[in-house]
């Protein structure tokens, strides 16, 4: 079965984090991705070999005439270019949107940054934590009495960055294939991370989310929280709907208990109910609660590490994780039909330099047929 993006050609200017992730995601779905990486830096090891999966990797010094010429040769037949440098860097190399569109007017030129192409902070350094903090996304990532901490790379680099870049690129490709005119995608993590808050902000008018962390559902409601178990592991419950809440109480033997009678949303009762639930969940290990509640409509989950999630029956049935060559990684997503896409192999930095350059020298385009 051919993958859905098998006609897409993507030129990635190798970088860190969200840009390489976006290019890997496109390769997962079938795109032909050529990644240009600087020689002598091990293919940017902070990014990790996993984000190279499915790509062809070519060494190139973009500051040299040869490197610049290579980019423009590959741009000629590319659908997409991805770069993640500070604003103005590609222009100084002579490889900005103007130069690339002169070679290929239909090119979708994707720019991945934290702060965006303009604004007071556009030229300053930053990382995932900075962008998620300033955008408001990190604000709700902890209980009211704890310091805000966001999951590493997920909320900003990937959620607000790579996935919004990918959305913009695919929208741009649709437009370009219809009109012959490319575009520039300004994907800023602060923009995407803020945009993801619109569901939460829609709950603000109902009172489920407040303007302080101590007045929000996820920091106050005892039925929507994380609890520690006897073995030090954690579980999550989230039965917001009344029928699911009643099922939880029934399963826990709390139906009819004086502390749990009355309105589920009576905030005056929440502290006592939270204390009771915390004490109850501390009586048994995580596996006990999984056996009692998992698979019911009580909206229960165990909090698992990625390594533990690999072995969970549901994730195993869907093939969500795999360990090819003893490297834990998540399978391509989303899937099209029931079967997951196979995981592409990874290659070391620069592994395809000779083959791509030889193809270009012999009059080829560098891209696969």
Coordinates of C-alpha atoms in Angstrom, one line a residue:
X1 CA 0.0 0.0 0.0
X2 CA 1.4 3.4 -1.0
X3 CA 1.4 5.9 1.8
X4 CA -0.8 9.0 1.5
X5 CA 2.0 11.5 1.0
X6 CA 4.1 9.5 -1.5
X7 CA 3.9 12.4 -4.0
X8 CA 5.3 15.0 -1.6
X9 CA 8.9 16.1 -1.8
X10 CA 10.3 17.9 1.3
X11 CA 13.7 19.6 1.6
X12 CA 14.6 20.0 5.3
X13 CA 17.4 22.3 6.4
X14 CA 18.6 20.3 9.4
X15 CA 17.9 21.9 12.7
X16 CA 16.7 21.1 16.2
X17 CA 13.4 19.8 17.6
X18 CA 10.2 20.8 15.9
X19 CA 11.5 21.2 12.3
X20 CA 13.1 17.7 12.3
X21 CA 10.0 16.2 14.0
X22 CA 7.7 17.7 11.3
X23 CA 9.9 16.4 8.6
X24 CA 10.0 12.9 10.2
X25 CA 6.2 13.0 10.5
X26 CA 5.9 13.8 6.8
X27 CA 8.3 10.9 6.0
X28 CA 6.2 8.6 8.3
X29 CA 3.2 9.3 6.0
X30 CA 5.2 8.7 2.8
X31 CA 6.9 12.0 1.8
X32 CA 10.3 11.9 0.2
X33 CA 12.4 13.9 2.7
X34 CA 16.0 15.0 2.0
X35 CA 17.6 16.5 5.1
X36 CA 20.6 18.7 4.6
X37 CA 22.9 18.6 7.7
X38 CA 26.1 20.4 8.5
X39 CA 29.2 18.2 8.3
X40 CA 31.2 17.7 11.4
X41 CA 28.5 18.0 14.0
X42 CA 27.2 14.4 14.1
X43 CA 23.9 15.4 12.5
X44 CA 22.9 17.6 15.5
X45 CA 22.9 14.9 18.2
X46 CA 20.5 16.9 20.5
X47 CA 17.8 16.1 18.0
X48 CA 18.5 12.3 18.1
X49 CA 18.7 9.7 15.4
X50 CA 15.0 8.8 15.9
X51 CA 13.9 12.0 14.2
X52 CA 16.0 11.0 11.1
X53 CA 13.8 8.0 10.4
X54 CA 12.5 7.8 6.9
X55 CA 14.7 10.6 5.6
X56 CA 17.7 10.7 3.3
X57 CA 20.5 12.7 4.9
X58 CA 23.0 14.8 2.9
X59 CA 26.0 16.8 4.2
X60 CA 26.0 20.4 3.1
X61 CA 27.7 23.6 4.1
X62 CA 25.1 26.2 3.3
X63 CA 27.7 29.0 3.8
X64 CA 29.6 27.7 0.8
X65 CA 28.7 28.4 -2.9
X66 CA 28.4 24.6 -3.4
X67 CA 26.0 24.2 -0.5
X68 CA 23.8 27.1 -1.7
X69 CA 23.8 25.7 -5.2
X70 CA 22.7 22.3 -3.8
X71 CA 19.8 23.8 -2.0
X72 CA 18.6 25.6 -5.1
X73 CA 19.0 22.5 -7.2
X74 CA 16.8 20.5 -4.8
X75 CA 14.3 23.4 -4.4
X76 CA 13.6 23.3 -8.1
X77 CA 11.5 20.1 -7.8
X78 CA 10.6 20.3 -4.1
X79 CA 7.1 20.9 -2.8
X80 CA 8.1 22.0 0.6
X81 CA 11.2 23.5 2.3
X82 CA 11.5 23.5 6.1
X83 CA 13.9 25.7 8.0
X84 CA 14.2 26.6 11.7
X85 CA 16.8 29.3 11.9
X86 CA 16.5 32.7 13.5
X87 CA 14.6 35.2 11.3
X88 CA 16.9 36.6 8.6
X89 CA 19.4 33.8 8.7
X90 CA 18.3 32.1 5.4
X91 CA 18.1 35.5 3.7
X92 CA 21.8 36.2 4.7
X93 CA 22.7 32.8 3.1
X94 CA 20.9 33.8 -0.1
X95 CA 18.3 31.1 0.5
X96 CA 15.3 33.0 1.7
X97 CA 11.8 32.8 0.2
X98 CA 12.6 35.3 -2.5
X99 CA 15.5 33.3 -3.9
X100 CA 13.8 30.0 -3.6
X101 CA 10.5 31.2 -5.2
X102 CA 12.5 32.6 -8.1
X103 CA 13.6 29.0 -8.8
X104 CA 10.3 27.3 -7.9
X105 CA 7.2 29.6 -7.6
X106 CA 5.0 26.8 -6.2
X107 CA 7.3 26.0 -3.3
X108 CA 5.8 26.1 0.2
X109 CA 8.4 27.6 2.4
X110 CA 8.0 26.6 6.0
X111 CA 9.6 28.6 8.8
X112 CA 9.7 27.1 12.2
X113 CA 10.6 29.4 15.2
X114 CA 9.6 29.9 18.8
X115 CA 8.8 33.5 18.7
X116 CA 7.8 34.0 15.0
X117 CA 9.2 36.1 12.2
X118 CA 8.4 39.4 13.8
X119 CA 7.7 40.9 17.2
X120 CA 9.9 42.3 20.0
X121 CA 11.3 38.8 20.9
X122 CA 11.7 37.5 17.3
X123 CA 15.5 37.6 17.3
X124 CA 16.0 36.3 20.9
X125 CA 17.0 32.8 21.9
X126 CA 14.5 30.5 23.6
X127 CA 13.3 26.9 24.1
X128 CA 10.1 25.0 24.6
X129 CA 9.7 26.1 28.2
X130 CA 10.0 29.8 27.3
X131 CA 7.4 29.6 24.6
X132 CA 4.9 27.6 26.5
X133 CA 5.3 29.8 29.6
X134 CA 4.8 33.1 27.8
X135 CA 1.9 31.8 25.6
X136 CA -0.1 30.7 28.6
X137 CA 0.1 27.0 27.8
X138 CA 2.3 26.1 30.8
X139 CA 0.0 27.9 33.2
X140 CA -2.4 25.0 33.7
X141 CA 0.2 22.2 33.8
X142 CA 0.2 21.6 37.6
X143 CA -1.9 21.8 40.7
X144 CA -2.4 25.2 42.2
X145 CA 0.1 24.6 45.0
X146 CA 2.9 23.3 42.7
X147 CA 5.2 25.0 40.2
X148 CA 4.1 24.8 36.6
X149 CA 6.0 22.1 34.6
X150 CA 5.2 21.1 31.1
X151 CA 6.0 17.7 29.6
X152 CA 9.4 17.8 27.8
X153 CA 9.0 19.1 24.3
X154 CA 5.4 17.9 23.9
X155 CA 3.4 21.1 24.5
X156 CA 5.6 23.6 22.7
X157 CA 8.0 22.1 20.3
X158 CA 5.6 19.4 19.0
X159 CA 2.1 20.5 19.9
X160 CA 2.4 24.2 19.3
X161 CA 5.3 23.9 16.8
X162 CA 5.8 20.9 14.6
X163 CA 2.1 20.0 14.2
X164 CA 1.1 23.6 13.4
X165 CA 4.0 23.8 10.9
X166 CA 2.7 20.5 9.3
X167 CA -0.8 21.9 9.1
X168 CA 0.4 25.0 7.4
X169 CA 2.6 23.1 5.0
X170 CA -0.1 20.8 3.9
X171 CA -2.6 23.6 3.5
X172 CA 0.0 25.5 1.4
X173 CA 0.6 22.4 -0.8
X174 CA -3.1 22.1 -1.5
X175 CA -3.2 25.8 -2.5
X176 CA 0.0 25.5 -4.6
X177 CA -1.3 22.4 -6.5
X178 CA -4.5 24.2 -7.3
X179 CA -3.0 27.6 -8.2
X180 CA 0.7 27.0 -9.0
X181 CA 1.5 29.7 -6.4
X182 CA 3.5 28.8 -3.3
X183 CA 3.5 30.6 0.1
X184 CA 5.5 31.2 3.2
X185 CA 4.4 29.5 6.4
X186 CA 5.3 31.4 9.6
X187 CA 4.9 28.7 12.3
X188 CA 5.7 30.2 15.7
X189 CA 5.4 28.0 18.8
X190 CA 3.9 30.8 20.8
X191 CA 1.1 31.1 18.2
X192 CA 0.4 27.4 18.1
X193 CA 0.6 26.8 21.9
X194 CA -1.8 29.7 22.4
X195 CA -4.2 28.4 19.7
X196 CA -4.3 25.1 21.5
X197 CA -5.8 26.8 24.5
X198 CA -9.1 27.7 22.7
X199 CA -10.8 24.6 24.1
X200 CA -9.8 25.5 27.6
X201 CA -10.8 29.1 27.0
X202 CA -14.2 28.0 25.8
X203 CA -14.6 26.4 29.2
X204 CA -13.7 29.7 30.9
X205 CA -17.1 31.1 30.3
X206 CA -18.7 28.2 32.1
X207 CA -16.6 28.5 35.2
X208 CA -14.7 25.2 34.7
X209 CA -11.5 27.2 34.1
X210 CA -10.7 30.3 36.2
X211 CA -8.2 33.0 35.9
X212 CA -6.1 31.6 38.8
X213 CA -4.9 28.0 39.0
X214 CA -6.8 27.5 42.3
X215 CA -10.2 28.1 40.6
X216 CA -9.9 25.6 37.7
X217 CA -11.5 22.2 37.3
X218 CA -8.2 20.3 36.8
X219 CA -6.7 21.7 40.1
X220 CA -9.8 21.5 42.3
X221 CA -12.3 18.8 41.3
X222 CA -11.6 15.5 43.2
X223 CA -13.1 13.5 40.4
X224 CA -10.7 15.0 37.8
X225 CA -7.3 14.4 39.2
X226 CA -4.2 12.3 39.7
X227 CA -3.7 10.1 42.8
X228 CA -0.8 8.2 44.2
X229 CA -1.1 4.4 44.9
X230 CA 0.4 2.2 47.6
X231 CA 3.4 1.3 45.3
X232 CA 4.2 4.9 44.6
X233 CA 2.7 4.8 41.1
X234 CA -0.1 7.0 40.0
X235 CA -3.6 6.8 38.5
X236 CA -5.9 9.3 36.9
X237 CA -9.7 9.6 37.2
X238 CA -11.9 12.0 35.2
X239 CA -15.6 11.1 35.3
X240 CA -17.0 14.6 34.6
X241 CA -20.4 13.3 33.4
X242 CA -22.8 12.3 36.2
X243 CA -23.4 8.7 35.0
X244 CA -19.7 8.1 34.9
X245 CA -19.2 9.6 38.3
X246 CA -21.8 7.4 39.8
X247 CA -20.2 4.4 38.3
X248 CA -16.9 5.4 39.8
X249 CA -18.5 5.7 43.3
X250 CA -20.2 2.4 42.8
X251 CA -16.9 0.6 41.9
X252 CA -15.1 2.2 44.8
X253 CA -17.8 1.2 47.3
X254 CA -18.7 4.9 47.9
X255 CA -22.2 4.9 46.6
X256 CA -24.4 6.2 49.5
X257 CA -21.4 7.3 51.6
X258 CA -22.3 10.5 53.4
X259 CA -19.2 12.3 52.2
X260 CA -20.3 11.7 48.6
X261 CA -24.0 12.3 48.7
X262 CA -25.3 15.5 47.2
X263 CA -24.3 17.5 44.1
X264 CA -21.1 16.3 42.4
X265 CA -20.3 19.9 41.7
X266 CA -20.7 21.2 45.2
X267 CA -17.3 22.8 45.6
X268 CA -17.6 23.0 49.4
X269 CA -17.6 19.2 49.5
X270 CA -14.5 18.8 47.3
X271 CA -11.7 19.1 49.9
X272 CA -13.2 16.3 52.0
X273 CA -14.0 14.1 49.0
X274 CA -10.4 14.6 47.7
X275 CA -9.0 13.6 51.0
X276 CA -11.1 10.4 51.1
X277 CA -10.2 9.4 47.6
X278 CA -6.5 10.1 48.2
X279 CA -6.6 7.9 51.3
X280 CA -8.5 5.2 49.5
X281 CA -6.2 5.0 46.5
X282 CA -3.2 4.8 48.8
X283 CA -4.5 1.5 50.2
X284 CA -3.6 -0.6 47.1
X285 CA -1.0 -0.6 44.3
X286 CA -1.7 0.7 40.8
X287 CA -2.4 -2.8 39.4
X288 CA -5.3 -3.3 41.8
X289 CA -7.0 -0.1 40.6
X290 CA -6.4 -1.1 37.0
X291 CA -8.1 -4.4 37.6
X292 CA -11.0 -2.7 39.2
X293 CA -11.6 0.3 37.0
X294 CA -9.8 -0.1 33.6
X295 CA -12.1 -0.9 30.8
X296 CA -15.1 0.7 32.5
X297 CA -16.8 4.0 31.9
X298 CA -15.4 5.4 35.1
X299 CA -12.8 7.4 33.0
X300 CA -9.8 5.8 34.7
X301 CA -6.2 5.4 33.5
X302 CA -3.0 4.3 35.0
X303 CA -0.1 6.9 34.6
X304 CA 2.5 5.0 32.6
X305 CA 6.0 5.7 31.4
X306 CA 6.5 5.3 27.7
X307 CA 8.4 2.0 28.4
X308 CA 5.5 0.7 30.5
X309 CA 3.0 1.9 27.9
X310 CA 4.8 -0.3 25.3
X311 CA 3.4 -3.4 27.1
X312 CA -0.2 -2.2 27.8
X313 CA -2.7 -4.5 26.1
X314 CA -4.6 -1.6 24.3
X315 CA -1.4 0.0 23.0
X316 CA 0.0 -3.4 22.0
X317 CA -3.2 -4.2 20.1
X318 CA -2.9 -1.0 18.1
X319 CA 0.9 -1.2 17.7
X320 CA 1.3 2.2 19.2
X321 CA 4.9 1.6 20.3
X322 CA 7.7 -0.6 19.0
X323 CA 11.4 -1.3 19.7
X324 CA 13.2 -1.9 16.5
X325 CA 16.9 -2.4 17.1
X326 CA 16.1 -1.9 20.9
X327 CA 15.1 1.7 20.3
X328 CA 11.8 2.6 21.8
X329 CA 9.7 4.7 19.5
X330 CA 6.1 5.5 18.7
X331 CA 4.6 4.3 15.4
X332 CA 3.4 6.7 12.7
X333 CA 0.1 8.5 13.3
X334 CA -2.6 9.0 12.3
X335 CA -3.3 5.7 10.5
X336 CA -5.4 5.3 7.4
X337 CA -7.6 2.2 7.8
X338 CA -7.1 -0.3 10.5
X339 CA -3.4 -1.2 10.0
X340 CA -0.6 1.1 11.3
X341 CA 2.1 2.2 8.8
X342 CA 5.4 0.3 9.2
X343 CA 8.1 2.3 11.0
X344 CA 10.7 3.7 8.6
X345 CA 14.4 2.9 9.1
X346 CA 16.8 5.5 10.5
X347 CA 20.1 6.4 8.8
X348 CA 23.2 8.1 10.1
X349 CA 23.8 11.8 9.3
X350 CA 25.1 12.2 5.7
X351 CA 24.4 8.6 4.7
X352 CA 22.9 9.6 1.3
X353 CA 25.3 12.4 0.4
X354 CA 27.2 10.5 -2.3
X355 CA 24.0 9.0 -3.9
X356 CA 22.1 12.3 -4.1
X357 CA 25.1 14.3 -5.4
X358 CA 25.8 11.6 -8.0
X359 CA 22.2 11.6 -9.2
X360 CA 22.3 15.4 -9.6
X361 CA 25.7 15.3 -11.4
X362 CA 24.2 12.8 -13.9
X363 CA 21.3 15.0 -14.7
X364 CA 18.8 13.6 -12.2
X365 CA 16.7 15.6 -9.8
X366 CA 17.9 14.1 -6.5
X367 CA 14.4 13.1 -5.6
X368 CA 13.0 9.6 -5.9
X369 CA 11.0 8.7 -9.0

